[in-house]
Amino acid sequence: MNMTLKNRLILSLAHRPLTGELLDALVDETSVKSKNLLSELENEQKEQQSALEDQSCHITYEEQQNADWRYKNPTVYVLLTGSPYVTQPGLSFDDWEIARWTPGEQVLSKFTSTVGLHTFRRLPKKGEVRLLGKLIDVKTKNFTRYKTLETRLIKELTWIADTVAQYFNLYAAAPVSEATIMYPVEYAGADMDVQEVVSIIHGIFEKQWTEKNGPLSGIKIHVQTVAIPDSDSDLDL
């Protein structure tokens, strides 16, 4: 009997300029997905607790020690990419050059407000499911030297995938079983087909996460498109 609860991951791509409506839609859908995954983990936890109690006389000592629902905190990780540049008319600064909130920090704040501060647990009890949010700063200027839009997109997404993998290699206490990548349809501009970009995203993250060793090894990846409500965008992998 497998008594291991695996974590979930949401990666929301919010570092490129988006219209206000699309950004709101991205944050809203990220919030809804977060709450759904929290409920999913809580249900899994209850099922495992019930199974352990029903079969307490038939499980091994090792299985008893690995009953994660009693000792650890199953986690929904929500990582949002954001821009670290603060702009003023005609000028652009890195975040440490001027005392203003960066666009990335504003996106994280908007998500926290939307999902509800009460959803986070600073000191969760043993076995309590928790939500963890983190900002990933992406400097798009680092990829402007590549000539084609597709090449810039691939290099940028590969960097994001590697940065996220490094974070989990350092800090994750347990494997992550599933990841959902929230892709706003304006992300690559109008010059690339949405389905083409979805395929590129899925392929890059599968290569950089699923096929490599670490907490993300073997992870199941979904790409969820996000559009302004009532527009035609429902392409998922």
XYZ file of C-alpha atoms in Angstrom:
237
model
C 0.000 0.000 0.000
C 1.494 3.328 -1.098
C 0.988 5.865 1.706
C 2.900 8.743 0.099
C 1.200 12.050 -0.669
C 2.861 13.925 -3.507
C 2.840 17.682 -3.909
C 1.294 19.738 -6.723
C 2.762 22.638 -8.700
C 1.253 25.587 -10.569
C 3.516 27.770 -12.702
C 1.821 30.945 -13.884
C 3.596 32.845 -16.692
C 3.061 36.521 -15.840
C 6.412 38.191 -16.594
C 5.635 39.519 -20.069
C 3.435 42.589 -20.652
C -0.252 41.599 -20.574
C -3.409 43.651 -20.828
C -5.085 44.383 -17.523
C -8.028 42.121 -18.385
C -5.816 39.178 -19.303
C -3.662 39.600 -16.201
C -6.795 39.601 -14.053
C -7.983 36.441 -15.821
C -4.589 34.780 -15.278
C -4.579 35.596 -11.566
C -8.210 34.507 -11.163
C -7.664 31.151 -12.887
C -4.444 30.568 -10.947
C -6.379 31.206 -7.747
C -9.190 28.819 -8.709
C -6.694 26.112 -9.688
C -4.841 26.569 -6.376
C -7.997 26.083 -4.322
C -9.014 23.041 -6.366
C -5.628 21.397 -5.827
C -5.739 22.149 -2.097
C -9.096 20.367 -1.907
C -7.703 17.488 -3.966
C -4.769 17.002 -1.594
C -7.007 17.271 1.474
C -9.274 14.532 0.062
C -6.297 12.306 -0.712
C -5.053 12.844 2.810
C -8.392 11.809 4.325
C -8.545 8.714 2.124
C -5.049 7.637 3.164
C -5.823 8.232 6.829
C -8.931 6.075 6.538
C -7.034 3.356 4.661
C -4.279 3.338 7.261
C -6.776 3.020 10.106
C -8.641 0.197 8.314
C -5.465 -1.755 7.581
C -3.431 -0.897 10.682
C -2.974 -4.579 11.464
C -1.716 -5.460 7.988
C 0.853 -2.808 7.098
C 4.592 -3.036 7.602
C 6.622 -0.916 9.995
C 8.183 0.907 7.012
C 4.752 1.774 5.605
C 3.726 3.025 9.033
C 6.737 5.351 9.157
C 6.099 6.604 5.617
C 2.497 7.660 6.286
C 3.185 11.249 5.237
C -0.255 12.548 6.138
C 0.675 12.292 9.826
C 4.159 13.785 9.727
C 4.527 16.148 6.793
C 2.649 18.927 5.037
C 1.456 18.120 1.508
C 1.990 21.297 -0.471
C 0.516 23.126 -3.438
C 3.335 25.251 -4.817
C 2.260 28.314 -6.809
C 5.144 29.930 -8.673
C 4.452 33.122 -10.596
C 6.954 34.565 -13.039
C 7.226 38.344 -12.990
C 9.248 41.212 -14.366
C 11.844 42.761 -12.013
C 11.974 45.985 -14.038
C 10.429 49.192 -12.707
C 9.573 51.575 -15.522
C 9.255 55.339 -15.620
C 8.658 57.450 -18.730
C 11.598 56.731 -21.007
C 13.526 54.788 -18.347
C 13.746 51.290 -16.900
C 15.373 50.199 -13.646
C 16.200 46.950 -11.919
C 14.234 46.469 -8.704
C 17.133 47.448 -6.442
C 17.613 50.814 -8.166
C 14.352 52.441 -7.139
C 12.034 52.133 -4.130
C 8.899 50.940 -5.932
C 7.097 47.630 -6.208
C 8.108 45.735 -9.331
C 5.473 44.377 -11.756
C 6.312 40.866 -10.518
C 5.761 41.837 -6.881
C 2.450 43.429 -7.832
C 1.337 40.202 -9.558
C 2.238 38.144 -6.478
C 0.359 40.626 -4.288
C -2.679 40.434 -6.569
C -2.638 36.638 -6.416
C -2.315 36.651 -2.611
C -5.257 39.020 -2.354
C -7.376 36.986 -4.785
C -6.747 33.553 -3.284
C -7.010 34.989 0.226
C -4.263 35.526 2.778
C -6.046 33.096 5.115
C -5.316 30.308 2.612
C -1.614 30.433 3.488
C -0.283 28.875 6.686
C 2.905 30.361 8.107
C 3.244 27.561 10.655
C 1.029 24.677 9.484
C 0.207 21.876 11.885
C 1.693 18.440 11.261
C -0.148 16.826 8.381
C -1.975 20.021 7.374
C -2.142 20.736 3.630
C -0.526 24.050 2.818
C -0.285 26.587 0.000
C 3.096 28.130 -0.801
C 3.537 31.086 -3.177
C 6.782 32.293 -4.732
C 7.838 34.904 -7.274
C 10.320 33.978 -10.039
C 11.923 37.122 -11.517
C 12.521 36.819 -15.272
C 14.708 39.403 -17.028
C 13.449 39.276 -20.600
C 16.299 41.585 -21.696
C 18.662 38.630 -21.268
C 17.033 36.917 -24.249
C 16.786 39.801 -26.718
C 20.083 38.858 -28.376
C 18.414 35.880 -30.054
C 17.192 36.800 -33.517
C 13.899 34.942 -33.914
C 10.856 35.061 -31.666
C 10.725 31.266 -31.430
C 14.374 31.037 -30.352
C 13.890 33.748 -27.713
C 10.802 31.921 -26.468
C 12.616 28.583 -26.215
C 15.637 30.073 -24.408
C 13.427 32.023 -22.010
C 11.205 29.047 -21.145
C 14.217 26.757 -20.752
C 15.735 29.207 -18.267
C 12.465 29.321 -16.325
C 12.224 25.514 -16.281
C 15.824 25.168 -15.050
C 15.350 27.854 -12.374
C 12.225 26.166 -11.029
C 13.948 22.766 -11.060
C 16.876 24.225 -9.115
C 14.477 25.631 -6.507
C 12.856 22.229 -5.991
C 16.210 20.464 -5.895
C 17.213 22.739 -3.024
C 14.007 23.048 -1.025
C 11.450 20.358 -1.881
C 10.947 17.813 0.894
C 8.895 15.422 -1.245
C 8.313 14.701 -4.967
C 5.816 16.654 -7.058
C 3.387 14.494 -9.011
C 1.645 17.004 -11.289
C 2.307 20.473 -12.670
C -0.031 22.890 -14.397
C 1.524 25.678 -16.470
C -0.823 28.641 -16.873
C -0.174 30.186 -20.289
C -1.822 33.554 -21.134
C -2.581 33.636 -24.863
C -0.842 37.005 -25.375
C 2.433 35.604 -23.988
C 4.175 35.141 -27.363
C 2.343 37.894 -29.223
C 0.283 37.556 -32.381
C 3.079 36.168 -34.579
C 2.885 32.608 -33.197
C -0.076 30.240 -33.178
C -1.444 29.477 -29.694
C -1.379 25.709 -30.222
C 2.207 25.939 -31.477
C 3.276 27.770 -28.312
C 1.404 25.264 -26.122
C 3.349 22.436 -27.789
C 6.665 24.268 -27.293
C 5.923 24.887 -23.606
C 4.915 21.278 -22.979
C 7.974 19.918 -24.772
C 10.469 22.148 -22.955
C 9.156 21.488 -19.454
C 8.819 17.773 -20.084
C 12.455 17.657 -21.187
C 13.804 19.834 -18.349
C 11.649 18.336 -15.564
C 10.127 14.956 -16.349
C 13.183 13.424 -18.000
C 15.735 14.530 -15.375
C 16.484 13.355 -11.855
C 15.131 15.268 -8.860
C 11.791 16.059 -7.175
C 10.249 16.862 -10.599
C 11.365 13.626 -12.260
C 8.430 11.836 -13.871
C 6.078 14.757 -13.210
C 2.889 14.891 -15.273
C 2.650 18.250 -17.059
C -0.474 20.086 -18.193
C -0.514 23.373 -20.105
C -3.647 25.429 -19.492
C -4.329 28.400 -21.740
C -5.804 31.538 -20.213
C -7.738 34.133 -22.171
C -10.034 37.036 -21.426
C -13.436 35.540 -20.459
C -15.811 34.786 -23.363
C -12.967 34.592 -25.900
C -12.252 31.314 -27.686
C -9.246 29.769 -25.945
C -9.510 26.281 -24.505
C -6.392 24.476 -25.668
C -4.827 22.272 -23.019
C -2.227 19.509 -23.062
